[in-house]
Amino acid sequence: MTHPSRETIIDAHLHVWDPSRGVYPWLGPHLAPINRAMALPEVTPALAAHGVSSAVLVQSADDDFDTDLMLQTARSDRRIVGVVGYVPLHRPSVAADRLARLRDDPLFVGVRNLIHEREDPAWILRPDVDHGLSLLEEAGVPFDFVAAGPAALGTAAEAARRHPGLHLVLDHLGAPPLRAGLDHTRTWSHHLEFLAGCPRVYAKLSGLYVGDDPDGEALRRLGAHLRTALRLLGPERLMYGGDWPICLLHESYGRTLDLVRQALSELDATGWREVLAGTATRVYGIDPGRVAATGS
């Protein structure tokens, strides 16, 4: 499904990486189709086909190289309007120095750590990491929270409670279950309802894959989860993300966008402007002029 370019679309969750130059411990042989250099030109045709004029690059490794690679990519292509990079939250003094340097770059818009790859499910609540989150809160830098599953949203809820001034972005809608049992759905919706009460919590409609779904159950669940998110957060706290190239393991680029459009078909034009561009622009402090330039 393609759409005319009359609307501005920012893909708020795109990745690039190069394992020949950097280290990505999670990128193993089981991910063979994407276990190689994934650069922006490869996804450009898909962005154009779906009317996506701009994108935010998001961290893929807990190191400086990954962030520097994204910033270099952004400087060379005006379609990239922001970079969510890495600072070591568990090393607050190092994080403070790195954060000070990154904030000098107008393309730096947020921080993420691969917390879903940590052995400790409550890593984000450790005292040293909590101090790191305080640095982000004080600096007004958004934090992308990537959950390993619905139960992990409990730690996001506690982090939001401790840091009411922190702009916390739930990647992939906090990993709602598409095939797991009812208990997991209840856990996810319970935590999301609490998080919705925190006015600086937002969510990305990204990484939500139906894949092989012969009975349509995953698609039905996805639609229900998206409508729950819309009811709890409203369009002004939701943003679209394509999650390329991770999406290629499951389906083609743009499938998430198509599914979001179908599930939230009742949204009016104002609501769509929020989900497709407005929320990302506000939360990440993206320069509207740069977005306008990419869409012209």
PDB file of C-alpha atoms in Angstrom:
ATOM      1  CA  MET A   1       0.000   0.000   0.000  1.00  0.00           C
ATOM      2  CA  THR A   2       1.462   3.356  -1.001  1.00  0.00           C
ATOM      3  CA  HIS A   3       0.200   6.806  -0.138  1.00  0.00           C
ATOM      4  CA  PRO A   4       0.511  10.250  -1.687  1.00  0.00           C
ATOM      5  CA  SER A   5       3.109  12.574  -0.220  1.00  0.00           C
ATOM      6  CA  ARG A   6       0.568  15.224   0.858  1.00  0.00           C
ATOM      7  CA  GLU A   7       1.147  14.225   4.498  1.00  0.00           C
ATOM      8  CA  THR A   8       4.444  14.477   6.345  1.00  0.00           C
ATOM      9  CA  ILE A   9       5.666  11.119   7.638  1.00  0.00           C
ATOM     10  CA  ILE A  10       8.618  10.743   9.984  1.00  0.00           C
ATOM     11  CA  ASP A  11       9.807   7.196  10.591  1.00  0.00           C
ATOM     12  CA  ALA A  12      10.792   7.560  14.246  1.00  0.00           C
ATOM     13  CA  HIS A  13      12.633   4.232  14.476  1.00  0.00           C
ATOM     14  CA  LEU A  14      15.188   3.312  11.823  1.00  0.00           C
ATOM     15  CA  HIS A  15      18.582   1.599  12.210  1.00  0.00           C
ATOM     16  CA  VAL A  16      21.871   1.530  10.344  1.00  0.00           C
ATOM     17  CA  TRP A  17      24.902  -0.544  11.291  1.00  0.00           C
ATOM     18  CA  ASP A  18      28.144  -1.983   9.975  1.00  0.00           C
ATOM     19  CA  PRO A  19      29.461  -5.142  11.709  1.00  0.00           C
ATOM     20  CA  SER A  20      32.656  -4.960   9.644  1.00  0.00           C
ATOM     21  CA  ARG A  21      33.580  -1.812  11.579  1.00  0.00           C
ATOM     22  CA  GLY A  22      31.608  -2.015  14.811  1.00  0.00           C
ATOM     23  CA  VAL A  23      30.627  -4.606  17.422  1.00  0.00           C
ATOM     24  CA  TYR A  24      27.012  -5.751  17.697  1.00  0.00           C
ATOM     25  CA  PRO A  25      26.941  -8.722  20.122  1.00  0.00           C
ATOM     26  CA  TRP A  26      23.264  -9.475  19.510  1.00  0.00           C
ATOM     27  CA  LEU A  27      23.720  -9.665  15.726  1.00  0.00           C
ATOM     28  CA  GLY A  28      24.527 -13.376  15.371  1.00  0.00           C
ATOM     29  CA  PRO A  29      24.294 -16.068  12.661  1.00  0.00           C
ATOM     30  CA  HIS A  30      20.611 -16.604  13.470  1.00  0.00           C
ATOM     31  CA  LEU A  31      20.010 -13.146  11.994  1.00  0.00           C
ATOM     32  CA  ALA A  32      21.841 -13.907   8.747  1.00  0.00           C
ATOM     33  CA  PRO A  33      19.663 -11.729   6.452  1.00  0.00           C
ATOM     34  CA  ILE A  34      20.631  -8.590   8.367  1.00  0.00           C
ATOM     35  CA  ASN A  35      24.017  -9.670   9.756  1.00  0.00           C
ATOM     36  CA  ARG A  36      25.863  -7.349   7.400  1.00  0.00           C
ATOM     37  CA  ALA A  37      26.247  -3.653   6.748  1.00  0.00           C
ATOM     38  CA  MET A  38      22.800  -2.063   6.599  1.00  0.00           C
ATOM     39  CA  ALA A  39      23.048   1.443   5.190  1.00  0.00           C
ATOM     40  CA  LEU A  40      20.468   4.101   4.454  1.00  0.00           C
ATOM     41  CA  PRO A  41      20.502   3.838   0.621  1.00  0.00           C
ATOM     42  CA  GLU A  42      19.151   0.295   0.908  1.00  0.00           C
ATOM     43  CA  VAL A  43      15.895   1.443   2.491  1.00  0.00           C
ATOM     44  CA  THR A  44      15.519   4.656   0.489  1.00  0.00           C
ATOM     45  CA  PRO A  45      13.214   3.153  -2.189  1.00  0.00           C
ATOM     46  CA  ALA A  46      10.881   1.774   0.490  1.00  0.00           C
ATOM     47  CA  LEU A  47      10.769   5.119   2.289  1.00  0.00           C
ATOM     48  CA  ALA A  48       9.801   6.833  -0.948  1.00  0.00           C
ATOM     49  CA  ALA A  49       7.195   4.198  -1.814  1.00  0.00           C
ATOM     50  CA  HIS A  50       5.409   4.766   1.491  1.00  0.00           C
ATOM     51  CA  GLY A  51       5.672   8.541   1.470  1.00  0.00           C
ATOM     52  CA  VAL A  52       8.182   8.678   4.328  1.00  0.00           C
ATOM     53  CA  SER A  53      10.180  11.870   3.930  1.00  0.00           C
ATOM     54  CA  SER A  54      12.216  11.839   7.150  1.00  0.00           C
ATOM     55  CA  ALA A  55      13.548   9.405   9.733  1.00  0.00           C
ATOM     56  CA  VAL A  56      15.132   9.182  13.172  1.00  0.00           C
ATOM     57  CA  LEU A  57      18.061   6.785  13.539  1.00  0.00           C
ATOM     58  CA  VAL A  58      18.046   4.748  16.749  1.00  0.00           C
ATOM     59  CA  GLN A  59      20.898   3.132  18.671  1.00  0.00           C
ATOM     60  CA  SER A  60      21.880  -0.472  17.868  1.00  0.00           C
ATOM     61  CA  ALA A  61      24.960  -0.966  20.076  1.00  0.00           C
ATOM     62  CA  ASP A  62      26.078   0.142  23.517  1.00  0.00           C
ATOM     63  CA  ASP A  63      29.142   2.027  22.327  1.00  0.00           C
ATOM     64  CA  ASP A  64      30.242   5.347  20.863  1.00  0.00           C
ATOM     65  CA  PHE A  65      31.002   3.965  17.401  1.00  0.00           C
ATOM     66  CA  ASP A  66      27.360   3.196  16.713  1.00  0.00           C
ATOM     67  CA  THR A  67      26.302   6.711  17.694  1.00  0.00           C
ATOM     68  CA  ASP A  68      29.068   8.280  15.616  1.00  0.00           C
ATOM     69  CA  LEU A  69      28.055   6.166  12.601  1.00  0.00           C
ATOM     70  CA  MET A  70      24.472   7.379  12.897  1.00  0.00           C
ATOM     71  CA  LEU A  71      25.540  11.005  13.221  1.00  0.00           C
ATOM     72  CA  GLN A  72      27.794  10.681  10.173  1.00  0.00           C
ATOM     73  CA  THR A  73      24.875   9.205   8.242  1.00  0.00           C
ATOM     74  CA  ALA A  74      22.610  12.036   9.362  1.00  0.00           C
ATOM     75  CA  ARG A  75      25.085  14.700   8.301  1.00  0.00           C
ATOM     76  CA  SER A  76      25.303  13.205   4.830  1.00  0.00           C
ATOM     77  CA  ASP A  77      21.553  12.796   4.241  1.00  0.00           C
ATOM     78  CA  ARG A  78      18.942  15.420   5.101  1.00  0.00           C
ATOM     79  CA  ARG A  79      16.242  12.775   5.393  1.00  0.00           C
ATOM     80  CA  ILE A  80      17.696  11.921   8.801  1.00  0.00           C
ATOM     81  CA  VAL A  81      16.277  14.502  11.177  1.00  0.00           C
ATOM     82  CA  GLY A  82      17.495  13.046  14.466  1.00  0.00           C
ATOM     83  CA  VAL A  83      19.701  10.460  16.170  1.00  0.00           C
ATOM     84  CA  VAL A  84      18.904   8.550  19.358  1.00  0.00           C
ATOM     85  CA  GLY A  85      22.378   7.613  20.529  1.00  0.00           C
ATOM     86  CA  TYR A  86      24.146   5.950  23.431  1.00  0.00           C
ATOM     87  CA  VAL A  87      25.640   7.137  26.688  1.00  0.00           C
ATOM     88  CA  PRO A  88      26.584   4.622  29.433  1.00  0.00           C
ATOM     89  CA  LEU A  89      23.877   5.277  32.006  1.00  0.00           C
ATOM     90  CA  HIS A  90      25.542   2.860  34.444  1.00  0.00           C
ATOM     91  CA  ARG A  91      28.667   5.074  34.439  1.00  0.00           C
ATOM     92  CA  PRO A  92      27.198   8.480  35.306  1.00  0.00           C
ATOM     93  CA  SER A  93      30.436  10.471  35.193  1.00  0.00           C
ATOM     94  CA  VAL A  94      31.301   9.112  31.740  1.00  0.00           C
ATOM     95  CA  ALA A  95      27.701   9.578  30.652  1.00  0.00           C
ATOM     96  CA  ALA A  96      27.752  13.216  31.750  1.00  0.00           C
ATOM     97  CA  ASP A  97      30.863  13.973  29.681  1.00  0.00           C
ATOM     98  CA  ARG A  98      29.575  12.147  26.616  1.00  0.00           C
ATOM     99  CA  LEU A  99      26.161  13.766  26.940  1.00  0.00           C
ATOM    100  CA  ALA A 100      27.703  17.225  27.098  1.00  0.00           C
ATOM    101  CA  ARG A 101      29.543  16.608  23.820  1.00  0.00           C
ATOM    102  CA  LEU A 102      26.564  15.057  22.061  1.00  0.00           C
ATOM    103  CA  ARG A 103      24.250  17.907  22.986  1.00  0.00           C
ATOM    104  CA  ASP A 104      26.423  20.229  20.927  1.00  0.00           C
ATOM    105  CA  ASP A 105      25.205  18.378  17.829  1.00  0.00           C
ATOM    106  CA  PRO A 106      21.726  19.544  16.727  1.00  0.00           C
ATOM    107  CA  LEU A 107      21.047  16.109  15.222  1.00  0.00           C
ATOM    108  CA  PHE A 108      21.346  14.378  18.602  1.00  0.00           C
ATOM    109  CA  VAL A 109      17.814  14.007  19.984  1.00  0.00           C
ATOM    110  CA  GLY A 110      17.792  11.203  22.549  1.00  0.00           C
ATOM    111  CA  VAL A 111      19.453   8.280  24.340  1.00  0.00           C
ATOM    112  CA  ARG A 112      18.877   4.551  24.376  1.00  0.00           C
ATOM    113  CA  ASN A 113      20.633   1.609  26.055  1.00  0.00           C
ATOM    114  CA  LEU A 114      20.033  -2.006  25.030  1.00  0.00           C
ATOM    115  CA  ILE A 115      18.384  -2.790  28.342  1.00  0.00           C
ATOM    116  CA  HIS A 116      16.487  -5.752  26.859  1.00  0.00           C
ATOM    117  CA  GLU A 117      19.865  -7.451  26.324  1.00  0.00           C
ATOM    118  CA  ARG A 118      20.854  -7.125  30.005  1.00  0.00           C
ATOM    119  CA  GLU A 119      20.743 -10.162  32.285  1.00  0.00           C
ATOM    120  CA  ASP A 120      19.305  -8.111  35.148  1.00  0.00           C
ATOM    121  CA  PRO A 121      15.629  -7.404  34.339  1.00  0.00           C
ATOM    122  CA  ALA A 122      15.698  -4.503  36.806  1.00  0.00           C
ATOM    123  CA  TRP A 123      18.938  -3.014  35.438  1.00  0.00           C
ATOM    124  CA  ILE A 124      17.266   0.309  34.720  1.00  0.00           C
ATOM    125  CA  LEU A 125      16.451   0.689  38.437  1.00  0.00           C
ATOM    126  CA  ARG A 126      20.002   0.199  39.733  1.00  0.00           C
ATOM    127  CA  PRO A 127      21.323   3.219  41.677  1.00  0.00           C
ATOM    128  CA  ASP A 128      24.060   3.985  39.140  1.00  0.00           C
ATOM    129  CA  VAL A 129      21.652   3.748  36.194  1.00  0.00           C
ATOM    130  CA  ASP A 130      19.067   5.755  38.101  1.00  0.00           C
ATOM    131  CA  HIS A 131      21.686   8.491  38.445  1.00  0.00           C
ATOM    132  CA  GLY A 132      22.234   8.309  34.699  1.00  0.00           C
ATOM    133  CA  LEU A 133      18.507   8.774  34.098  1.00  0.00           C
ATOM    134  CA  SER A 134      18.632  11.826  36.358  1.00  0.00           C
ATOM    135  CA  LEU A 135      21.241  13.309  34.027  1.00  0.00           C
ATOM    136  CA  LEU A 136      18.872  12.865  31.082  1.00  0.00           C
ATOM    137  CA  GLU A 137      15.985  14.287  33.064  1.00  0.00           C
ATOM    138  CA  GLU A 138      17.957  17.372  34.059  1.00  0.00           C
ATOM    139  CA  ALA A 139      19.227  17.894  30.505  1.00  0.00           C
ATOM    140  CA  GLY A 140      15.785  17.440  28.938  1.00  0.00           C
ATOM    141  CA  VAL A 141      17.029  14.553  26.777  1.00  0.00           C
ATOM    142  CA  PRO A 142      14.424  11.863  25.937  1.00  0.00           C
ATOM    143  CA  PHE A 143      15.116   8.236  26.814  1.00  0.00           C
ATOM    144  CA  ASP A 144      14.015   5.348  24.594  1.00  0.00           C
ATOM    145  CA  PHE A 145      12.983   2.366  26.720  1.00  0.00           C
ATOM    146  CA  VAL A 146      13.150  -0.972  24.907  1.00  0.00           C
ATOM    147  CA  ALA A 147      11.348  -3.760  26.757  1.00  0.00           C
ATOM    148  CA  ALA A 148      12.123  -7.474  26.599  1.00  0.00           C
ATOM    149  CA  GLY A 149       8.440  -8.244  27.190  1.00  0.00           C
ATOM    150  CA  PRO A 150       5.274  -7.029  28.939  1.00  0.00           C
ATOM    151  CA  ALA A 151       6.626  -7.654  32.453  1.00  0.00           C
ATOM    152  CA  ALA A 152       9.550  -5.304  31.769  1.00  0.00           C
ATOM    153  CA  LEU A 153       7.104  -2.419  31.546  1.00  0.00           C
ATOM    154  CA  GLY A 154       6.951  -2.580  35.319  1.00  0.00           C
ATOM    155  CA  THR A 155      10.496  -1.226  35.500  1.00  0.00           C
ATOM    156  CA  ALA A 156       9.570   1.490  32.998  1.00  0.00           C
ATOM    157  CA  ALA A 157       6.673   2.455  35.233  1.00  0.00           C
ATOM    158  CA  GLU A 158       8.967   2.708  38.252  1.00  0.00           C
ATOM    159  CA  ALA A 159      11.528   4.735  36.277  1.00  0.00           C
ATOM    160  CA  ALA A 160       8.771   7.119  35.188  1.00  0.00           C
ATOM    161  CA  ARG A 161       7.608   7.459  38.794  1.00  0.00           C
ATOM    162  CA  ARG A 162      11.126   8.264  39.982  1.00  0.00           C
ATOM    163  CA  HIS A 163      11.771  10.714  37.157  1.00  0.00           C
ATOM    164  CA  PRO A 164       8.568  12.630  36.425  1.00  0.00           C
ATOM    165  CA  GLY A 165      10.451  15.163  34.304  1.00  0.00           C
ATOM    166  CA  LEU A 166      12.006  12.540  32.013  1.00  0.00           C
ATOM    167  CA  HIS A 167      10.583  12.173  28.515  1.00  0.00           C
ATOM    168  CA  LEU A 168      10.338   8.381  28.292  1.00  0.00           C
ATOM    169  CA  VAL A 169       9.597   6.778  24.918  1.00  0.00           C
ATOM    170  CA  LEU A 170       8.387   3.167  24.900  1.00  0.00           C
ATOM    171  CA  ASP A 171       9.921   1.491  21.877  1.00  0.00           C
ATOM    172  CA  HIS A 172       7.678  -1.017  20.090  1.00  0.00           C
ATOM    173  CA  LEU A 173       4.704  -0.062  22.267  1.00  0.00           C
ATOM    174  CA  GLY A 174       6.329  -1.854  25.194  1.00  0.00           C
ATOM    175  CA  ALA A 175       6.291  -5.250  23.440  1.00  0.00           C
ATOM    176  CA  PRO A 176       2.610  -6.222  23.694  1.00  0.00           C
ATOM    177  CA  PRO A 177       1.980  -9.956  23.235  1.00  0.00           C
ATOM    178  CA  LEU A 178       0.628 -10.953  19.835  1.00  0.00           C
ATOM    179  CA  ARG A 179       0.595 -14.697  20.435  1.00  0.00           C
ATOM    180  CA  ALA A 180       1.053 -15.170  24.203  1.00  0.00           C
ATOM    181  CA  GLY A 181      -1.734 -15.856  26.680  1.00  0.00           C
ATOM    182  CA  LEU A 182      -4.246 -13.533  28.284  1.00  0.00           C
ATOM    183  CA  ASP A 183      -2.109 -13.055  31.403  1.00  0.00           C
ATOM    184  CA  HIS A 184       0.624 -11.388  29.347  1.00  0.00           C
ATOM    185  CA  THR A 185      -1.920  -9.089  27.731  1.00  0.00           C
ATOM    186  CA  ARG A 186      -3.264  -8.100  31.139  1.00  0.00           C
ATOM    187  CA  THR A 187       0.265  -7.413  32.395  1.00  0.00           C
ATOM    188  CA  TRP A 188       1.009  -5.218  29.389  1.00  0.00           C
ATOM    189  CA  SER A 189      -2.251  -3.269  29.578  1.00  0.00           C
ATOM    190  CA  HIS A 190      -1.932  -2.823  33.359  1.00  0.00           C
ATOM    191  CA  HIS A 191       1.528  -1.271  33.090  1.00  0.00           C
ATOM    192  CA  LEU A 192       0.569   0.813  30.059  1.00  0.00           C
ATOM    193  CA  GLU A 193      -2.400   2.220  31.941  1.00  0.00           C
ATOM    194  CA  PHE A 194      -0.113   3.342  34.770  1.00  0.00           C
ATOM    195  CA  LEU A 195       2.387   4.793  32.304  1.00  0.00           C
ATOM    196  CA  ALA A 196      -0.393   6.671  30.537  1.00  0.00           C
ATOM    197  CA  GLY A 197      -0.888   8.565  33.787  1.00  0.00           C
ATOM    198  CA  CYS A 198       2.656   9.927  33.452  1.00  0.00           C
ATOM    199  CA  PRO A 199       2.314  12.874  31.040  1.00  0.00           C
ATOM    200  CA  ARG A 200       5.869  12.620  29.705  1.00  0.00           C
ATOM    201  CA  VAL A 201       5.572   8.990  28.600  1.00  0.00           C
ATOM    202  CA  TYR A 202       5.154   8.308  24.874  1.00  0.00           C
ATOM    203  CA  ALA A 203       5.108   5.182  22.714  1.00  0.00           C
ATOM    204  CA  LYS A 204       6.297   4.121  19.289  1.00  0.00           C
ATOM    205  CA  LEU A 205       4.063   2.084  17.029  1.00  0.00           C
ATOM    206  CA  SER A 206       7.031   0.082  15.819  1.00  0.00           C
ATOM    207  CA  GLY A 207       8.384  -3.462  15.843  1.00  0.00           C
ATOM    208  CA  LEU A 208       4.864  -4.931  15.839  1.00  0.00           C
ATOM    209  CA  TYR A 209       5.056  -7.926  13.518  1.00  0.00           C
ATOM    210  CA  VAL A 210       2.237 -10.214  12.512  1.00  0.00           C
ATOM    211  CA  GLY A 211       4.326 -12.391  10.181  1.00  0.00           C
ATOM    212  CA  ASP A 212       2.899 -15.825   9.424  1.00  0.00           C
ATOM    213  CA  ASP A 213      -0.615 -15.578  10.837  1.00  0.00           C
ATOM    214  CA  PRO A 214      -2.873 -18.156   9.143  1.00  0.00           C
ATOM    215  CA  ASP A 215      -5.779 -17.775  11.555  1.00  0.00           C
ATOM    216  CA  GLY A 216      -5.512 -13.985  11.815  1.00  0.00           C
ATOM    217  CA  GLU A 217      -5.204 -14.101  15.609  1.00  0.00           C
ATOM    218  CA  ALA A 218      -2.019 -12.019  15.777  1.00  0.00           C
ATOM    219  CA  LEU A 219      -3.563  -9.399  13.493  1.00  0.00           C
ATOM    220  CA  ARG A 220      -6.657  -9.170  15.683  1.00  0.00           C
ATOM    221  CA  ARG A 221      -4.534  -8.823  18.806  1.00  0.00           C
ATOM    222  CA  LEU A 222      -2.383  -6.177  17.199  1.00  0.00           C
ATOM    223  CA  GLY A 223      -5.439  -4.152  16.274  1.00  0.00           C
ATOM    224  CA  ALA A 224      -6.741  -4.420  19.830  1.00  0.00           C
ATOM    225  CA  HIS A 225      -3.379  -3.368  21.300  1.00  0.00           C
ATOM    226  CA  LEU A 226      -3.121  -0.365  18.990  1.00  0.00           C
ATOM    227  CA  ARG A 227      -6.611   0.770  19.902  1.00  0.00           C
ATOM    228  CA  THR A 228      -5.781   0.338  23.601  1.00  0.00           C
ATOM    229  CA  ALA A 229      -2.707   2.525  23.151  1.00  0.00           C
ATOM    230  CA  LEU A 230      -4.765   5.138  21.331  1.00  0.00           C
ATOM    231  CA  ARG A 231      -7.381   5.149  24.090  1.00  0.00           C
ATOM    232  CA  LEU A 232      -4.821   5.447  26.890  1.00  0.00           C
ATOM    233  CA  LEU A 233      -2.253   7.764  25.332  1.00  0.00           C
ATOM    234  CA  GLY A 234      -4.038   9.569  22.527  1.00  0.00           C
ATOM    235  CA  PRO A 235      -2.446  10.330  19.140  1.00  0.00           C
ATOM    236  CA  GLU A 236      -0.398  13.187  20.594  1.00  0.00           C
ATOM    237  CA  ARG A 237       1.690  10.634  22.541  1.00  0.00           C
ATOM    238  CA  LEU A 238       2.097   8.032  19.799  1.00  0.00           C
ATOM    239  CA  MET A 239       4.574   7.969  16.912  1.00  0.00           C
ATOM    240  CA  TYR A 240       5.124   5.655  13.972  1.00  0.00           C
ATOM    241  CA  GLY A 241       8.373   3.693  13.477  1.00  0.00           C
ATOM    242  CA  GLY A 242       9.239   1.210  10.720  1.00  0.00           C
ATOM    243  CA  ASP A 243      12.040  -0.597  12.610  1.00  0.00           C
ATOM    244  CA  TRP A 244      14.079  -1.243   9.456  1.00  0.00           C
ATOM    245  CA  PRO A 245      16.050  -3.470   8.950  1.00  0.00           C
ATOM    246  CA  ILE A 246      14.766  -5.627  11.844  1.00  0.00           C
ATOM    247  CA  CYS A 247      11.416  -5.655  10.070  1.00  0.00           C
ATOM    248  CA  LEU A 248      12.953  -7.584   7.161  1.00  0.00           C
ATOM    249  CA  LEU A 249      13.134 -10.673   9.375  1.00  0.00           C
ATOM    250  CA  HIS A 250       9.348 -10.690   9.521  1.00  0.00           C
ATOM    251  CA  GLU A 251       7.827  -8.745   6.640  1.00  0.00           C
ATOM    252  CA  SER A 252       8.476  -5.959   4.176  1.00  0.00           C
ATOM    253  CA  TYR A 253       9.099  -2.367   5.182  1.00  0.00           C
ATOM    254  CA  GLY A 254       5.905  -0.419   5.519  1.00  0.00           C
ATOM    255  CA  ARG A 255       3.774  -3.331   6.678  1.00  0.00           C
ATOM    256  CA  THR A 256       3.666  -1.850  10.175  1.00  0.00           C
ATOM    257  CA  LEU A 257       2.521   1.471   8.736  1.00  0.00           C
ATOM    258  CA  ASP A 258      -0.206  -0.263   6.756  1.00  0.00           C
ATOM    259  CA  LEU A 259      -1.360  -2.182   9.840  1.00  0.00           C
ATOM    260  CA  VAL A 260      -1.371   0.985  11.946  1.00  0.00           C
ATOM    261  CA  ARG A 261      -3.497   2.733   9.331  1.00  0.00           C
ATOM    262  CA  GLN A 262      -5.963  -0.148   9.267  1.00  0.00           C
ATOM    263  CA  ALA A 263      -6.253  -0.509  13.043  1.00  0.00           C
ATOM    264  CA  LEU A 264      -6.576   3.227  13.702  1.00  0.00           C
ATOM    265  CA  SER A 265      -8.769   4.020  10.726  1.00  0.00           C
ATOM    266  CA  GLU A 266     -11.092   6.111  12.913  1.00  0.00           C
ATOM    267  CA  LEU A 267      -8.390   8.740  13.470  1.00  0.00           C
ATOM    268  CA  ASP A 268      -9.121  12.127  11.932  1.00  0.00           C
ATOM    269  CA  ALA A 269      -6.582  14.164   9.961  1.00  0.00           C
ATOM    270  CA  THR A 270      -5.341  15.940  13.083  1.00  0.00           C
ATOM    271  CA  GLY A 271      -4.721  12.643  14.853  1.00  0.00           C
ATOM    272  CA  TRP A 272      -2.826  11.235  11.888  1.00  0.00           C
ATOM    273  CA  ARG A 273      -0.596  14.296  11.748  1.00  0.00           C
ATOM    274  CA  GLU A 274       0.355  13.605  15.358  1.00  0.00           C
ATOM    275  CA  VAL A 275       1.081   9.891  14.909  1.00  0.00           C
ATOM    276  CA  LEU A 276       2.936  10.291  11.622  1.00  0.00           C
ATOM    277  CA  ALA A 277       5.054  13.340  12.459  1.00  0.00           C
ATOM    278  CA  GLY A 278       3.833  15.694  15.178  1.00  0.00           C
ATOM    279  CA  THR A 279       4.629  13.584  18.231  1.00  0.00           C
ATOM    280  CA  ALA A 280       8.139  12.698  17.051  1.00  0.00           C
ATOM    281  CA  THR A 281       8.848  16.324  16.155  1.00  0.00           C
ATOM    282  CA  ARG A 282       7.818  17.568  19.600  1.00  0.00           C
ATOM    283  CA  VAL A 283       9.284  14.820  21.763  1.00  0.00           C
ATOM    284  CA  TYR A 284      12.656  14.714  20.030  1.00  0.00           C
ATOM    285  CA  GLY A 285      12.832  18.468  19.448  1.00  0.00           C
ATOM    286  CA  ILE A 286      13.294  17.964  15.712  1.00  0.00           C
ATOM    287  CA  ASP A 287      13.881  21.069  13.632  1.00  0.00           C
ATOM    288  CA  PRO A 288      10.644  21.547  11.617  1.00  0.00           C
ATOM    289  CA  GLY A 289      12.654  23.328   8.937  1.00  0.00           C
ATOM    290  CA  ARG A 290      14.740  20.216   8.357  1.00  0.00           C
ATOM    291  CA  VAL A 291      11.581  18.107   8.073  1.00  0.00           C
ATOM    292  CA  ALA A 292      10.057  20.584   5.619  1.00  0.00           C
ATOM    293  CA  ALA A 293      13.228  20.523   3.525  1.00  0.00           C
ATOM    294  CA  THR A 294      13.122  16.744   3.203  1.00  0.00           C
ATOM    295  CA  GLY A 295       9.515  16.795   2.120  1.00  0.00           C
ATOM    296  CA  SER A 296       9.925  19.485  -0.526  1.00  0.00           C
TER     297      SER A 296
END
